[in-house]
CSV table of C-alpha atoms in Angstrom, one decimal:
chain,number,residue,atom,x,y,z
A,223,MET,CA,-1.2,-42.7,12.7
A,224,SER,CA,-3.3,-39.6,12.7
A,225,GLU,CA,-2.6,-36.8,10.4
A,226,SER,CA,-2.0,-33.4,11.9
A,227,PRO,CA,-4.5,-30.8,10.8
A,228,LYS,CA,-3.1,-28.7,7.9
A,229,PRO,CA,-3.3,-24.9,8.5
A,230,GLU,CA,-5.9,-23.4,6.2
A,231,PHE,CA,-4.3,-21.5,3.4
A,232,ASP,CA,-5.4,-17.8,3.4
A,233,LYS,CA,-5.2,-16.6,-0.2
A,234,GLN,CA,-6.0,-13.0,0.8
A,235,LYS,CA,-3.0,-12.8,3.3
A,236,PHE,CA,-0.8,-14.4,0.7
A,237,LEU,CA,-1.7,-12.0,-2.1
A,238,PHE,CA,-1.9,-8.9,0.0
A,239,PRO,CA,0.5,-9.3,2.9
A,240,ILE,CA,0.6,-6.5,5.5
A,241,SER,CA,3.7,-5.8,7.6
A,242,ALA,CA,3.7,-4.3,11.1
A,243,TYR,CA,3.9,-0.6,11.4
A,244,HIS,CA,7.2,0.8,12.9
A,245,GLY,CA,7.4,4.5,13.8
A,246,PRO,CA,5.7,7.2,15.8
A,247,PHE,CA,2.1,6.1,16.3
A,248,THR,CA,-0.8,8.3,15.2
A,249,PRO,CA,-4.0,7.0,13.5
A,250,GLN,CA,-3.0,9.0,10.4
A,251,ASN,CA,0.5,7.4,10.2
A,252,LEU,CA,-1.0,3.9,10.6
A,253,ALA,CA,-3.7,4.5,7.9
A,254,PHE,CA,-1.2,6.0,5.5
A,255,ASN,CA,1.2,3.1,6.1
A,256,ALA,CA,-1.5,0.7,5.2
A,257,ASN,CA,-2.3,2.7,2.0
A,258,LEU,CA,1.4,2.8,1.2
A,259,GLN,CA,1.8,-1.0,1.6
A,260,GLU,CA,-1.3,-1.5,-0.7
A,261,PHE,CA,0.2,0.8,-3.3
A,262,ALA,CA,3.5,-1.0,-3.3
A,263,GLN,CA,1.8,-4.4,-3.6
A,264,ARG,CA,-0.3,-3.3,-6.5
A,265,VAL,CA,2.6,-1.7,-8.3
A,266,SER,CA,4.5,-5.0,-7.9
A,267,TYR,CA,1.6,-6.9,-9.5
A,268,ILE,CA,1.4,-4.3,-12.4
A,269,CYS,CA,5.1,-4.5,-13.0
A,270,GLY,CA,4.9,-8.3,-13.1
A,271,LEU,CA,2.0,-8.2,-15.6
A,272,GLU,CA,3.9,-5.8,-17.8
A,273,THR,CA,7.1,-7.8,-17.6
A,274,GLY,CA,5.2,-11.0,-18.4
A,275,GLY,CA,3.6,-9.3,-21.5
A,276,LYS,CA,0.1,-9.4,-20.1
A,277,ILE,CA,-0.3,-5.6,-20.3
A,278,THR,CA,1.5,-2.9,-22.3
A,279,SER,CA,3.9,-0.4,-20.9
A,280,ASP,CA,1.4,2.3,-21.4
A,281,GLU,CA,-1.3,0.5,-19.5
A,282,ALA,CA,1.2,-0.2,-16.7
A,283,TYR,CA,2.2,3.4,-16.6
A,284,ASN,CA,-1.4,4.7,-16.6
A,285,GLN,CA,-2.4,2.2,-13.8
A,286,ILE,CA,0.6,3.1,-11.6
A,287,LYS,CA,-0.1,6.8,-12.3
A,288,ALA,CA,-3.7,6.4,-11.1
A,289,LEU,CA,-2.6,4.5,-8.0
A,290,TRP,CA,0.0,7.3,-7.2
A,291,LYS,CA,-2.8,9.9,-7.5
A,292,GLN,CA,-4.9,7.8,-5.0
A,293,LEU,CA,-2.0,7.5,-2.6
A,294,LYS,CA,-1.3,11.2,-2.8
A,295,LYS,CA,-4.9,12.1,-2.3
A,296,SER,CA,-5.1,9.8,0.8
A,297,ARG,CA,-2.0,11.5,2.3
A,298,GLU,CA,-3.6,14.9,1.7
A,299,LEU,CA,-6.8,13.9,3.4
A,300,LEU,CA,-5.1,12.1,6.3
A,301,PHE,CA,-2.7,14.9,7.1
A,302,ALA,CA,-4.8,17.9,6.1
A,303,ASN,CA,-6.0,19.0,9.6
A,304,LEU,CA,-2.7,18.5,11.5
A,305,PRO,CA,-0.9,21.4,13.0
A,306,PRO,CA,2.4,22.1,11.1
A,307,GLU,CA,4.7,20.7,13.8
A,308,GLU,CA,2.8,17.3,13.8
A,309,GLU,CA,2.8,17.2,10.0
A,310,ASN,CA,6.5,17.7,9.8
A,311,SER,CA,7.2,14.9,12.3
A,312,SER,CA,5.4,12.4,10.0
A,313,ASP,CA,7.4,13.3,6.9
A,314,ILE,CA,10.3,11.1,5.9
A,315,ASP,CA,13.4,13.2,4.9
């Protein structure tokens, strides 16, 4: 009997999964979606560390606050040069 080859485990894909983008396609929307997914994943890890007692609530808060500022800055940079009608169509209400 021959063993079937095992698929190689990709730790990077496991730790940082990326979902497909759904919505009106623009390069800015795609890039912001990737940034948003990374933000959500990191916040999840920080919450897990805080819940598990590995970091304090203050550390978790400060780390999430810094991540939020990064996300906000990326949104400002990505959508800064868009005409107002395009910018509004990318907002989620």
